Coordinates of C-alpha atoms in Angstrom, one line a residue:
Chain A
M1 CA 20.6 128.8 72.2
N2 CA 23.8 127.8 70.5
P3 CA 26.2 130.7 70.7
Y4 CA 28.2 129.5 67.8
E5 CA 25.2 129.7 65.4
S6 CA 25.2 132.6 63.1
Y7 CA 22.3 134.7 61.7
E8 CA 21.6 135.2 58.1
A9 CA 22.4 138.7 56.7
K10 CA 22.0 139.9 53.2
I11 CA 24.6 142.0 51.6
I12 CA 22.7 145.1 50.4
E13 CA 25.5 147.2 49.1
I14 CA 29.2 146.7 48.4
R15 CA 31.4 149.8 47.9
E16 CA 34.9 149.6 46.7
L17 CA 36.9 151.8 49.2
T18 CA 40.4 151.2 47.8
S19 CA 42.0 148.6 45.6
R20 CA 41.9 146.0 48.6
E21 CA 39.2 147.2 50.8
K22 CA 35.5 147.0 50.4
L23 CA 32.7 148.3 52.5
F24 CA 29.8 145.7 52.9
T25 CA 26.5 147.0 54.1
L26 CA 24.3 144.3 55.7
R27 CA 20.8 143.7 56.7
F28 CA 19.6 140.8 58.7
T29 CA 17.0 138.6 57.2
D30 CA 15.1 138.3 60.4
R31 CA 13.2 141.5 60.8
E32 CA 13.1 141.5 64.6
L33 CA 16.9 141.1 64.8
E34 CA 17.4 143.8 62.3
S35 CA 15.5 146.2 64.4
T36 CA 16.9 145.1 67.8
F37 CA 20.5 144.5 66.9
T38 CA 22.7 147.1 68.6
F39 CA 26.3 147.3 69.7
K40 CA 29.1 149.7 71.1
P41 CA 31.7 151.2 68.8
G42 CA 34.9 148.9 69.1
Q43 CA 33.0 145.7 69.3
F44 CA 33.4 143.1 66.5
V45 CA 31.3 140.4 64.8
I46 CA 32.2 136.9 63.4
V47 CA 31.4 136.7 59.8
D48 CA 30.4 133.1 58.8
L49 CA 30.9 132.1 55.2
R50 CA 28.9 128.9 55.4
G51 CA 31.0 126.0 54.2
Y52 CA 34.3 127.9 54.1
G53 CA 34.9 129.3 57.6
E54 CA 34.5 132.2 59.9
F55 CA 36.5 135.4 60.6
P56 CA 36.2 138.3 63.2
I57 CA 35.8 141.8 61.9
S58 CA 35.1 145.1 63.7
L59 CA 31.9 147.0 63.0
C60 CA 32.8 150.3 61.2
S61 CA 29.4 151.8 61.2
P62 CA 28.1 153.7 64.3
P63 CA 25.3 152.3 66.4
T64 CA 23.5 155.4 65.7
R65 CA 23.0 154.5 62.1
K66 CA 21.5 151.5 60.4
P67 CA 22.1 149.2 58.6
I68 CA 25.5 147.9 59.8
Q69 CA 28.6 148.1 57.8
L70 CA 31.8 146.2 57.7
C71 CA 35.0 147.4 56.1
I72 CA 37.0 144.2 54.9
R73 CA 40.6 144.1 53.6
R74 CA 41.3 141.3 51.1
V75 CA 44.2 139.8 52.9
G76 CA 43.5 136.1 53.5
R77 CA 41.7 133.1 52.2
L78 CA 38.2 134.0 53.5
T79 CA 38.5 137.8 52.9
R80 CA 39.5 137.0 49.2
L81 CA 36.4 135.0 49.1
I82 CA 34.0 137.5 50.5
H83 CA 35.3 140.1 48.0
K84 CA 34.0 137.8 45.2
F85 CA 30.5 138.1 46.8
D86 CA 27.7 140.2 45.1
E87 CA 25.0 142.4 46.4
G88 CA 22.1 140.3 47.3
D89 CA 24.2 137.3 48.5
S90 CA 23.8 136.1 52.0
I91 CA 26.4 135.6 54.8
G92 CA 26.2 134.6 58.5
I93 CA 26.8 137.1 61.3
R94 CA 27.2 136.3 65.0
G95 CA 27.9 138.8 67.8
P96 CA 28.5 141.5 68.7
Y97 CA 31.5 140.4 70.8
G98 CA 34.0 142.1 72.9
N99 CA 33.8 145.1 75.4
G100 CA 34.0 148.1 73.0
F101 CA 35.0 151.6 74.0
P102 CA 33.4 152.8 77.2
L103 CA 32.1 156.0 75.6
E104 CA 29.5 156.8 78.3
K105 CA 32.4 157.3 80.7
M106 CA 34.0 159.7 78.1
E107 CA 31.0 162.0 77.5
G108 CA 31.9 165.5 78.0
S109 CA 35.6 165.0 77.2
N110 CA 37.8 165.5 74.2
L111 CA 38.2 162.4 72.1
I112 CA 41.6 162.0 70.4
L113 CA 41.1 159.4 67.8
V114 CA 44.5 158.2 66.3
A115 CA 44.0 155.8 63.2
G116 CA 46.7 154.1 61.1
G117 CA 45.6 152.4 58.0
L118 CA 42.9 149.9 58.5
G119 CA 42.7 151.2 62.0
M120 CA 40.4 153.6 60.6
A121 CA 37.6 151.1 60.4
P122 CA 36.8 150.6 64.1
L123 CA 37.5 154.3 64.8
R124 CA 35.0 155.4 62.2
S125 CA 32.3 153.8 64.4
V126 CA 33.5 156.0 67.2
L127 CA 33.8 159.0 65.0
W128 CA 30.3 159.1 63.7
Y129 CA 28.8 157.9 67.0
A130 CA 30.5 161.0 68.6
I131 CA 29.4 163.3 65.9
D132 CA 25.8 162.0 65.8
T133 CA 25.3 162.1 69.6
G134 CA 27.2 165.4 70.2
K135 CA 28.0 164.4 73.7
F136 CA 31.7 165.2 73.5
E137 CA 33.6 168.3 74.0
R138 CA 35.7 168.2 70.8
I139 CA 36.7 165.3 68.6
Y140 CA 40.2 165.0 67.2
L141 CA 41.0 162.5 64.4
F142 CA 44.6 162.0 63.3
Y143 CA 44.7 159.5 60.5
G144 CA 47.9 158.2 59.1
T145 CA 47.7 156.6 55.6
K146 CA 50.1 155.2 53.0
S147 CA 48.9 157.3 50.0
Y148 CA 46.0 159.1 48.8
E149 CA 44.6 155.9 47.1
D150 CA 44.8 154.1 50.5
I151 CA 42.6 156.5 52.4
L152 CA 39.5 154.6 53.8
F153 CA 36.3 156.4 53.5
R154 CA 38.1 159.1 51.5
D155 CA 34.8 161.1 50.7
E156 CA 33.9 161.3 54.4
I157 CA 37.4 162.3 55.4
I158 CA 37.5 165.1 52.8
Y159 CA 34.1 166.2 53.8
L160 CA 35.4 166.4 57.5
L161 CA 38.5 168.3 56.4
K162 CA 36.1 170.8 54.8
H163 CA 33.2 171.0 57.2
G164 CA 34.5 169.2 60.3
E165 CA 34.9 172.3 62.4
K166 CA 31.2 173.0 62.2
L167 CA 30.7 169.4 63.6
N168 CA 33.1 170.1 66.4
C169 CA 35.5 167.7 64.7
H170 CA 39.2 168.5 63.9
V171 CA 40.5 166.1 61.3
K172 CA 44.2 165.8 60.2
L173 CA 45.7 163.4 57.8
A174 CA 49.3 162.2 57.2
Y175 CA 50.4 160.3 54.2
E176 CA 53.7 158.5 53.5
V177 CA 53.9 158.3 49.7
E178 CA 53.8 161.4 47.8
T179 CA 51.5 161.4 44.7
P180 CA 50.0 164.2 42.7
S181 CA 46.6 163.7 44.5
C182 CA 48.1 164.0 47.9
I183 CA 50.0 167.3 46.9
Y184 CA 46.7 168.7 45.7
L185 CA 45.0 167.7 48.8
E186 CA 47.8 169.2 50.9
K187 CA 47.5 172.4 49.0
G188 CA 43.9 172.5 49.7
F189 CA 44.2 171.8 53.4
S190 CA 47.8 173.1 54.2
E191 CA 47.0 173.1 58.0
K192 CA 45.5 169.6 58.1
V193 CA 47.3 167.4 55.7
C194 CA 51.0 166.7 55.6
K195 CA 53.5 164.2 54.4
G196 CA 54.8 162.1 57.3
V197 CA 53.6 159.6 59.9
V198 CA 50.6 159.9 62.2
T199 CA 52.6 161.2 65.2
D200 CA 53.7 164.2 63.1
L201 CA 50.0 165.4 63.3
F202 CA 50.3 166.1 67.0
R203 CA 52.7 169.0 66.2
G204 CA 51.0 172.3 67.1
E205 CA 48.1 170.6 68.8
E206 CA 47.1 171.6 72.4
F207 CA 44.6 169.5 74.5
N208 CA 43.7 169.6 78.1
V209 CA 45.0 166.1 79.1
E210 CA 42.8 166.2 82.3
N211 CA 39.7 166.2 80.1
S212 CA 40.8 164.0 77.1
Y213 CA 40.8 160.4 76.1
A214 CA 42.9 158.9 73.3
L215 CA 41.5 156.0 71.3
I216 CA 44.1 154.3 69.1
C217 CA 43.9 151.7 66.4
G218 CA 46.4 150.7 63.9
P219 CA 49.1 148.3 62.9
P220 CA 51.1 146.9 66.0
V221 CA 54.2 148.9 65.2
M222 CA 52.2 152.2 65.5
Y223 CA 51.2 151.8 69.2
K224 CA 54.6 152.5 70.6
F225 CA 55.1 155.8 68.9
V226 CA 51.6 157.1 69.4
I227 CA 51.6 156.1 73.2
K228 CA 54.9 157.8 73.7
E229 CA 53.6 161.0 72.1
L230 CA 50.5 160.9 74.3
L231 CA 52.4 160.0 77.5
D232 CA 55.0 163.0 76.8
R233 CA 52.0 165.3 76.8
G234 CA 51.0 164.0 80.1
L235 CA 47.9 161.8 79.3
S236 CA 47.4 159.1 82.0
P237 CA 47.8 155.5 81.0
G238 CA 44.3 155.0 82.0
R239 CA 43.1 157.5 79.4
I240 CA 44.8 155.9 76.5
Y241 CA 42.5 153.3 74.9
M242 CA 43.4 151.0 72.0
T243 CA 41.9 148.2 70.2
L244 CA 43.9 145.1 69.5
E245 CA 44.0 142.4 66.9
R246 CA 44.5 138.6 67.7
R247 CA 43.3 135.5 66.0
M248 CA 39.9 135.3 67.5
K249 CA 38.3 132.0 66.4
C250 CA 35.2 131.5 68.7
G251 CA 34.7 135.2 70.0
I252 CA 33.6 134.0 73.4
G253 CA 36.6 133.0 75.2
K254 CA 36.6 129.2 74.5
C255 CA 39.1 128.4 71.7
G256 CA 42.3 130.0 73.4
H257 CA 43.8 131.5 70.3
C258 CA 43.7 135.2 71.6
V259 CA 44.9 134.5 75.2
V260 CA 47.7 136.8 76.2
G261 CA 49.5 137.6 79.4
T262 CA 51.4 135.6 82.0
S263 CA 50.9 133.7 85.1
V264 CA 49.5 136.7 87.0
S265 CA 47.3 138.2 84.4
M266 CA 45.9 136.4 81.5
K267 CA 43.3 137.9 79.2
Y268 CA 41.2 136.8 76.3
I269 CA 41.3 139.6 73.7
C270 CA 37.9 138.5 72.5
K271 CA 35.9 139.0 75.7
D272 CA 38.3 141.1 78.0
G273 CA 39.0 143.2 74.9
P274 CA 39.6 144.0 72.1
V275 CA 39.6 147.4 73.8
F276 CA 42.2 147.8 76.5
T277 CA 43.8 150.8 78.2
Y278 CA 47.6 151.4 78.2
W279 CA 47.4 150.6 81.8
D280 CA 46.2 147.1 80.9
A281 CA 49.2 146.8 78.6
L282 CA 51.5 147.8 81.3
S283 CA 50.2 145.1 83.6
T284 CA 49.6 142.3 81.1
R285 CA 52.8 141.3 79.2
G286 CA 52.4 140.6 75.6
L287 CA 49.3 142.8 75.1
I288 CA 51.1 145.0 72.7
Chain B
M1 CA 29.2 113.2 101.5
R2 CA 27.6 109.6 102.0
Y3 CA 30.0 106.6 102.4
V4 CA 29.3 103.0 101.6
K5 CA 31.2 99.9 101.1
L6 CA 31.5 97.7 98.0
S7 CA 33.0 94.4 98.6
S8 CA 35.3 92.7 96.2
E9 CA 32.9 89.9 95.3
N10 CA 30.2 92.5 94.4
F11 CA 32.4 94.4 92.2
S12 CA 31.6 92.8 88.9
E13 CA 27.8 93.0 89.6
F14 CA 28.2 96.7 90.4
F15 CA 30.0 97.1 87.0
E16 CA 27.2 95.4 85.3
S17 CA 24.6 97.6 86.9
L18 CA 26.3 100.8 85.6
K19 CA 25.5 99.5 82.1
E20 CA 22.0 100.6 82.6
I21 CA 23.2 104.2 82.5
G22 CA 25.0 103.7 79.1
K23 CA 28.2 102.6 77.6
I24 CA 31.1 102.2 80.0
Y25 CA 34.4 103.7 79.2
G26 CA 37.4 102.8 81.5
P27 CA 41.2 102.3 81.5
V28 CA 42.5 99.5 79.3
K29 CA 46.1 98.4 79.0
H30 CA 47.9 98.3 75.7
N31 CA 51.6 97.2 76.2
S32 CA 53.0 99.7 78.6
T33 CA 50.4 102.4 78.2
Y34 CA 46.6 102.8 79.0
T35 CA 43.8 104.5 77.3
F36 CA 40.2 105.1 78.2
E37 CA 38.0 103.1 75.9
H38 CA 34.7 101.2 75.8
V39 CA 34.8 98.3 78.3
D40 CA 32.2 95.7 78.0
N41 CA 33.7 93.0 80.3
V42 CA 34.9 94.0 83.8
K43 CA 38.1 91.7 83.2
D44 CA 39.2 94.1 80.5
L45 CA 39.6 97.1 83.0
A46 CA 43.0 98.0 84.2
L47 CA 42.2 99.6 87.5
K48 CA 45.8 99.9 88.8
Y49 CA 46.7 102.1 85.8
R50 CA 49.0 105.0 86.4
R51 CA 47.8 107.5 83.7
T52 CA 46.1 107.2 80.4
I53 CA 47.7 108.9 77.3
L54 CA 44.7 111.1 76.7
P55 CA 42.9 112.4 79.7
P56 CA 39.1 112.1 80.1
K57 CA 38.8 115.5 78.4
K58 CA 38.6 113.6 75.1
F59 CA 35.0 112.7 76.1
F60 CA 33.9 116.3 76.5
V61 CA 36.3 118.3 74.2
K62 CA 36.7 115.7 71.3
P63 CA 39.9 115.6 69.3
R64 CA 37.6 116.1 66.3
D65 CA 34.2 117.4 66.9
Q66 CA 31.4 118.1 64.6
L67 CA 29.4 121.2 65.4
F68 CA 27.2 121.9 62.5
R69 CA 26.2 120.3 59.2
L70 CA 25.4 122.5 56.4
K71 CA 22.2 121.5 54.5
Q72 CA 20.4 123.7 52.0
N73 CA 22.6 126.5 53.1
T74 CA 21.5 126.3 56.7
W75 CA 23.4 125.0 59.6
E76 CA 22.0 122.1 61.5
E77 CA 23.3 121.5 65.0
V78 CA 24.9 118.2 65.6
K79 CA 23.7 116.9 69.0
D80 CA 25.3 114.4 71.3
V81 CA 22.7 112.6 73.2
E82 CA 24.5 109.4 74.4
K83 CA 24.6 108.8 78.1
F84 CA 27.8 107.2 79.1
V85 CA 29.8 106.1 82.3
L86 CA 33.4 107.1 82.7
F87 CA 34.9 104.5 85.1
G88 CA 38.1 104.8 87.0
V89 CA 38.9 108.4 86.7
H90 CA 41.8 109.7 89.0
S91 CA 41.5 112.6 91.3
C92 CA 43.9 114.9 89.2
D93 CA 41.7 114.2 86.1
I94 CA 38.5 115.1 87.9
H95 CA 40.2 118.3 88.8
G96 CA 41.2 118.8 85.2
L97 CA 37.5 118.5 84.2
K98 CA 36.7 121.2 86.8
I99 CA 39.0 123.5 85.1
L100 CA 37.5 122.8 81.8
D101 CA 34.1 123.5 83.4
R102 CA 35.3 127.0 84.3
V103 CA 35.8 127.7 80.7
Y104 CA 33.1 125.9 78.8
L105 CA 30.3 126.4 81.4
Q106 CA 31.0 130.0 81.8
D107 CA 28.5 132.3 80.0
P108 CA 28.0 131.8 77.2
I109 CA 27.8 128.1 77.8
D110 CA 29.2 125.7 75.3
P111 CA 26.2 123.6 74.4
Y112 CA 28.3 120.7 73.2
Y113 CA 30.5 120.5 76.3
K114 CA 27.4 121.0 78.6
A115 CA 25.5 118.1 76.9
R116 CA 28.4 115.8 77.5
R117 CA 28.9 116.9 81.0
D118 CA 25.2 116.3 81.7
N119 CA 25.2 112.9 80.0
A120 CA 28.3 111.6 81.9
F121 CA 28.3 109.5 85.0
I122 CA 31.8 109.7 86.6
V123 CA 33.2 107.1 88.8
G124 CA 36.5 108.1 90.3
I125 CA 39.2 105.7 91.7
S126 CA 42.1 106.0 94.1
C127 CA 45.5 105.6 92.8
M128 CA 49.2 105.4 93.8
P129 CA 51.6 108.0 92.4
D130 CA 54.5 107.1 90.2
E131 CA 57.7 109.1 89.6
Y132 CA 55.9 111.7 87.4
C133 CA 52.9 112.6 89.7
F134 CA 53.1 116.0 91.6
C135 CA 49.3 116.5 92.1
K136 CA 49.7 116.5 96.0
S137 CA 51.7 119.7 95.9
L138 CA 49.0 121.3 93.8
G139 CA 46.2 120.0 96.1
T140 CA 44.6 118.0 93.3
D141 CA 45.5 114.6 94.7
F142 CA 42.0 114.3 96.4
A143 CA 38.7 115.2 94.7
M144 CA 36.0 116.6 97.0
D145 CA 33.5 117.0 94.2
G146 CA 33.2 116.6 90.5
F147 CA 32.3 112.9 90.6
D148 CA 29.2 110.7 91.1
L149 CA 30.9 107.9 92.9
F150 CA 34.6 107.7 94.1
L151 CA 36.0 104.3 94.8
H152 CA 38.9 104.1 97.4
E153 CA 40.7 100.8 97.4
L154 CA 40.5 98.6 100.6
P155 CA 42.2 95.1 101.1
D156 CA 38.7 93.5 100.6
G157 CA 36.8 95.8 98.4
W158 CA 36.2 99.6 98.0
L159 CA 35.1 102.5 100.2
V160 CA 32.7 104.4 98.1
R161 CA 32.1 108.1 98.4
V162 CA 28.8 109.2 96.9
G163 CA 29.2 112.7 95.4
S164 CA 26.0 113.3 93.7
I165 CA 22.3 112.6 93.5
K166 CA 22.9 110.5 90.4
G167 CA 25.5 108.6 92.3
H168 CA 23.1 108.2 95.3
E169 CA 20.4 106.8 92.9
I170 CA 22.7 104.0 91.7
V171 CA 23.6 103.0 95.1
W172 CA 19.9 103.2 96.2
E173 CA 18.8 101.0 93.3
N174 CA 21.5 98.4 94.0
Q175 CA 21.4 98.4 97.7
E176 CA 22.1 94.8 98.0
L177 CA 25.6 95.3 96.7
F178 CA 26.6 97.8 99.2
D179 CA 27.4 97.6 103.0
E180 CA 27.8 100.0 105.8
V181 CA 31.3 101.2 106.4
T182 CA 33.0 99.6 109.4
D183 CA 35.7 101.0 111.7
E184 CA 38.1 98.5 110.1
D185 CA 37.4 100.0 106.7
L186 CA 38.1 103.5 107.9
K187 CA 41.4 102.3 109.4
N188 CA 42.3 100.7 106.0
F189 CA 41.2 103.8 104.3
K190 CA 43.4 106.1 106.5
E191 CA 46.4 103.8 106.0
F192 CA 46.0 103.7 102.3
E193 CA 45.9 107.5 102.2
E194 CA 48.8 107.8 104.6
K195 CA 50.8 105.4 102.4
R196 CA 49.9 107.3 99.2
A197 CA 50.8 110.6 100.8
K198 CA 54.3 109.3 101.5
A199 CA 54.7 107.8 98.0
F200 CA 55.1 111.1 96.1
K201 CA 58.4 111.7 94.8
R202 CA 58.0 114.9 93.0
E203 CA 56.7 118.2 94.2
I204 CA 56.2 121.7 93.0
N205 CA 57.0 124.8 95.1
R206 CA 53.7 126.8 94.7
E207 CA 54.9 129.7 96.9
G208 CA 54.7 132.9 95.0
L209 CA 55.1 130.9 91.8
A210 CA 52.8 133.0 89.5
D211 CA 54.7 136.2 90.5
I212 CA 58.0 134.7 90.1
L213 CA 57.3 133.4 86.7
D214 CA 56.1 137.0 85.6
L215 CA 59.2 138.5 87.0
A216 CA 61.3 136.0 85.1
F217 CA 60.0 136.8 81.7
N218 CA 63.4 137.3 80.3
S219 CA 64.9 134.4 82.1
P220 CA 67.7 132.5 80.1
V221 CA 66.0 129.3 81.3
W222 CA 63.1 129.7 78.9
K223 CA 65.8 130.0 76.0
K224 CA 67.6 126.9 77.3
Y225 CA 64.5 124.8 77.4
S226 CA 62.9 126.1 74.3
E227 CA 66.0 125.1 72.3
K228 CA 65.5 121.5 73.7
C229 CA 61.8 121.5 72.9
L230 CA 60.8 119.8 69.6
G231 CA 57.8 121.9 69.4
C232 CA 55.7 118.8 68.6
G233 CA 52.7 119.8 71.0
N234 CA 52.4 116.4 72.6
C235 CA 52.3 118.1 76.1
T236 CA 49.3 120.1 75.0
L237 CA 47.4 117.1 73.5
V238 CA 47.8 115.0 76.6
C239 CA 47.3 117.9 79.1
P240 CA 43.9 117.4 81.0
T241 CA 43.5 121.2 80.9
C242 CA 44.8 122.3 77.7
R243 CA 41.7 123.1 75.4
C244 CA 42.7 125.3 72.4
Y245 CA 40.8 124.3 69.3
E246 CA 40.8 125.1 65.7
V247 CA 37.5 125.4 63.7
C248 CA 37.3 124.2 60.0
D249 CA 34.6 123.9 57.4
N250 CA 34.8 120.9 55.2
W251 CA 32.7 119.9 52.3
T252 CA 31.5 116.3 52.5
R253 CA 29.4 116.5 49.2
A254 CA 28.7 119.0 46.5
Y255 CA 26.1 120.8 48.6
E256 CA 26.9 119.5 52.1
A257 CA 29.6 120.6 54.5
V258 CA 30.4 120.2 58.2
R259 CA 31.9 122.7 60.6
E260 CA 34.3 120.8 62.7
R261 CA 36.6 121.8 65.6
R262 CA 39.7 120.0 66.5
Y263 CA 42.6 120.2 69.0
D264 CA 45.0 122.9 68.3
S265 CA 48.3 123.5 70.3
C266 CA 49.9 126.7 71.4
F267 CA 53.2 125.1 70.2
M268 CA 52.2 125.2 66.5
P269 CA 53.5 128.3 64.7
T270 CA 50.1 129.0 63.3
H271 CA 48.6 129.5 66.7
G272 CA 49.2 133.2 66.9
L273 CA 49.1 133.9 63.3
V274 CA 46.6 136.4 61.9
A275 CA 45.4 137.1 58.4
G276 CA 48.1 139.2 56.6
G277 CA 50.9 137.1 58.1
H278 CA 51.5 138.8 61.4
N279 CA 52.4 136.4 64.1
F280 CA 52.0 137.3 67.7
R281 CA 54.2 134.5 69.0
P282 CA 56.6 133.9 66.1
T283 CA 59.4 132.1 67.9
R284 CA 59.5 128.8 69.7
L285 CA 60.7 130.6 72.7
D286 CA 57.4 132.7 72.8
R287 CA 55.2 129.7 72.4
F288 CA 57.2 127.6 74.9
R289 CA 57.0 130.3 77.5
H290 CA 53.3 130.9 76.7
R291 CA 52.4 127.4 77.7
Y292 CA 54.1 127.6 81.1
Y293 CA 52.4 130.9 81.8
C294 CA 49.0 129.4 80.8
K295 CA 49.5 126.3 83.1
S296 CA 50.9 128.4 85.9
Y297 CA 48.2 131.0 85.6
F298 CA 46.9 131.6 89.2
D299 CA 43.2 132.3 89.7
P300 CA 42.9 133.3 93.3
S301 CA 39.5 131.5 93.5
A302 CA 40.5 128.3 91.9
G303 CA 44.3 127.9 91.9
F304 CA 46.5 126.9 88.9
N305 CA 45.7 125.6 85.5
C306 CA 47.8 122.5 86.1
V307 CA 46.7 119.5 88.0
G308 CA 50.1 117.7 88.4
C309 CA 49.1 114.6 86.4
G310 CA 52.6 114.2 84.9
R311 CA 51.4 113.4 81.5
C312 CA 53.5 116.3 79.9
D313 CA 56.6 114.9 81.4
E314 CA 55.9 111.2 80.6
F315 CA 55.0 111.8 77.0
C316 CA 57.6 114.5 76.2
P317 CA 59.9 113.2 73.5
A318 CA 62.6 115.7 74.6
R319 CA 62.3 114.7 78.3
I320 CA 61.5 118.2 79.5
E321 CA 60.3 118.1 83.0
H322 CA 57.6 120.6 83.9
V323 CA 58.4 120.8 87.6
K324 CA 62.3 121.1 86.8
V325 CA 61.7 124.0 84.3
L326 CA 59.8 126.0 87.0
E327 CA 62.3 125.3 89.7
E328 CA 65.1 126.4 87.5
I329 CA 63.2 129.7 86.7
R330 CA 62.7 130.2 90.4
E331 CA 66.4 129.6 91.1
G332 CA 67.5 131.7 88.2
L333 CA 65.6 134.8 89.4
I334 CA 67.9 135.7 92.3

C-alpha cells in the first residue's frame, strides 16, 4: 500500500461559516472506508486536490459523529481553489495523521479548551467528543474571536451559551472589534461574553488544577499569554496541551518541513505532534 | 563476514560480470570533480576519486522524482523496477544511506525508496582521506554493513568483504575470479588501514556535542557565520543525509498531470512558510542554525546525522567549514 495515495471523498455539503471559512462535509466513496474511518480529536488529514497539490487540515468534527467535516480558511493557493468547489465534487483524503489529544487519559477531569480564531476548528472536535461521550467532569470553552462575523460555528456557540450548562459545558466568548451584533450578544449573555482577548475570560473562573487539563489552539502569538495565565493558576506544564501548525507536506515524517528542535531533541510536528504538552515545548526549542 | 581476494588482472572481468545484475553506475572524472554516472567501460571508472558532487542518495531520493500520474482523475503510481549496481561507494556514503534508511524505511515505509533500495547492488571501495574528510572522528570511516561487496585496495588487487547474500551469490557464480585471502594480503590490508588512519587531517570533537550546541542556542557564532553564508543551499544538496523534499503537481497535458517531489533545502526562506504568510524560520540565522542542529542531532542508538564526508565544506561558495563552526560554538560557550 502506497502511503502517499489518497482516497476519493465526495463533498456532500458546503456551509459558509464566515466570509473566509467554509465547512466541508465529506463522505468517502469507498463504503467500507466510510464505515471504518476513525480518528482522535486533534488529528489531521491531507487533502489532495488532484493535479493541483495537497494541504494538511485538522478534522473539526468529533469521531463520535459521521460524516467527517473540515473547516477550511481561504488563505493560500489551494484553499482558494477548494472554496470554488461545489457540493458533489470529489477530492482526495489521506490520513488521519498525528497523535491527537490523549483524551482517554483525561477522562473524569475538567477540560479547559482555549481557542483563538481558527483554533476553534480542531478544538470543536474535542468539544463535541467530550459532550457526546459525557466522560468528563466539566468542559470549559474560552473562545477569542475578532468580531461577531468571525465567530466560527456561530450557531453552535450561541446554542452552548444558552444551553451549555445542561450539557456540563461552560462557554465564554471574547471579541476584539465592537459591532452592534457583539453588543447585542453581550447584553444577552453578560456573564459569558465580553470585549477583550481570550485571557480576559479566565477572570472570575475557578478550577481545580489537580484535576484539569488545558487544551489550546490558536495563532502563535496567543500561546505565550494563555500558557502564562494557566501556569499562574498552578496548572502543571504536563497538563497543558496545545496543537501546533507547521508546513506538513507528507504527514508521515519524511519530507522534513515540519522538523523542529535542536541537537538533543528533534521532533516532527506531523508524527510526534501536532499535539504537544507545554513540557515538550520547554524541552524542545523552537516548538512554540 | 566472508573475505575473498580479487586480483588486479581479474578486475575488469569482475566488472563485466556485474552487468548481469543491471546498469552499473560508478564514479567518473570530469575536470577536477567526480560524479556517479552510468559506466559501460571499466576504463571510464575513476576509482581513486575523493568525493562525488552529489552523493549516492541521488539514486534513491532523486532530485526530481515522479510519484503519481493523473489519468482520468485517478492517480497511477509510478514504479521503478530497474535493477542497478552502484560501484565504488565510499564508507561514509554507505553510512549516509543507512541514515536515509532510518527515515524512509521507518513505518510507514516509503515505497519508492524501498523499491530502489531493493533493486540496488552496492559495491563499496576503500579510499584515502583528503583535507575535508572528518569521517574517522564520527566513526563512519569503516562500514560494517550496508553493502553487498566492499573492495579494499591491495598492491596487487582487492581484498573483498562479502556483506550480503546477494554479494555472496555474485562471488559464488564467478568463483574462478576470486582467490583465498593470504597472510600477505592481510598484512597489506592492515598496512593500508593504518596508513589511512594517519592520513586524516580534520577531526570533530564529538564529546557532549549535542548538549553543547543546545546550550549555545544564542551563541554569537551562529550570527557571525550566518552573515557569511550565502543561503544558496549547496550544502544541503550535496549532503548524503539531507533529504527534505517539496511536492508539486504539474499538468503535462490538458487532462494529465504528474505529482513530483524534488529536493528542497532548509536554507530556502520558503522552507518554514505556512499558508497565510507566517514563517517559522524567517531569518537566515534561524535557517543556518537549524541545519547545524539537524546534522548534529544525536540519536543514542545511531549517532549523528552527519557522516563527515566533507562535501558541505568543499562545495560551499562562502568557504564555511562545518567542523570549524562547531568548534567555535564549543569554544564560545565558556
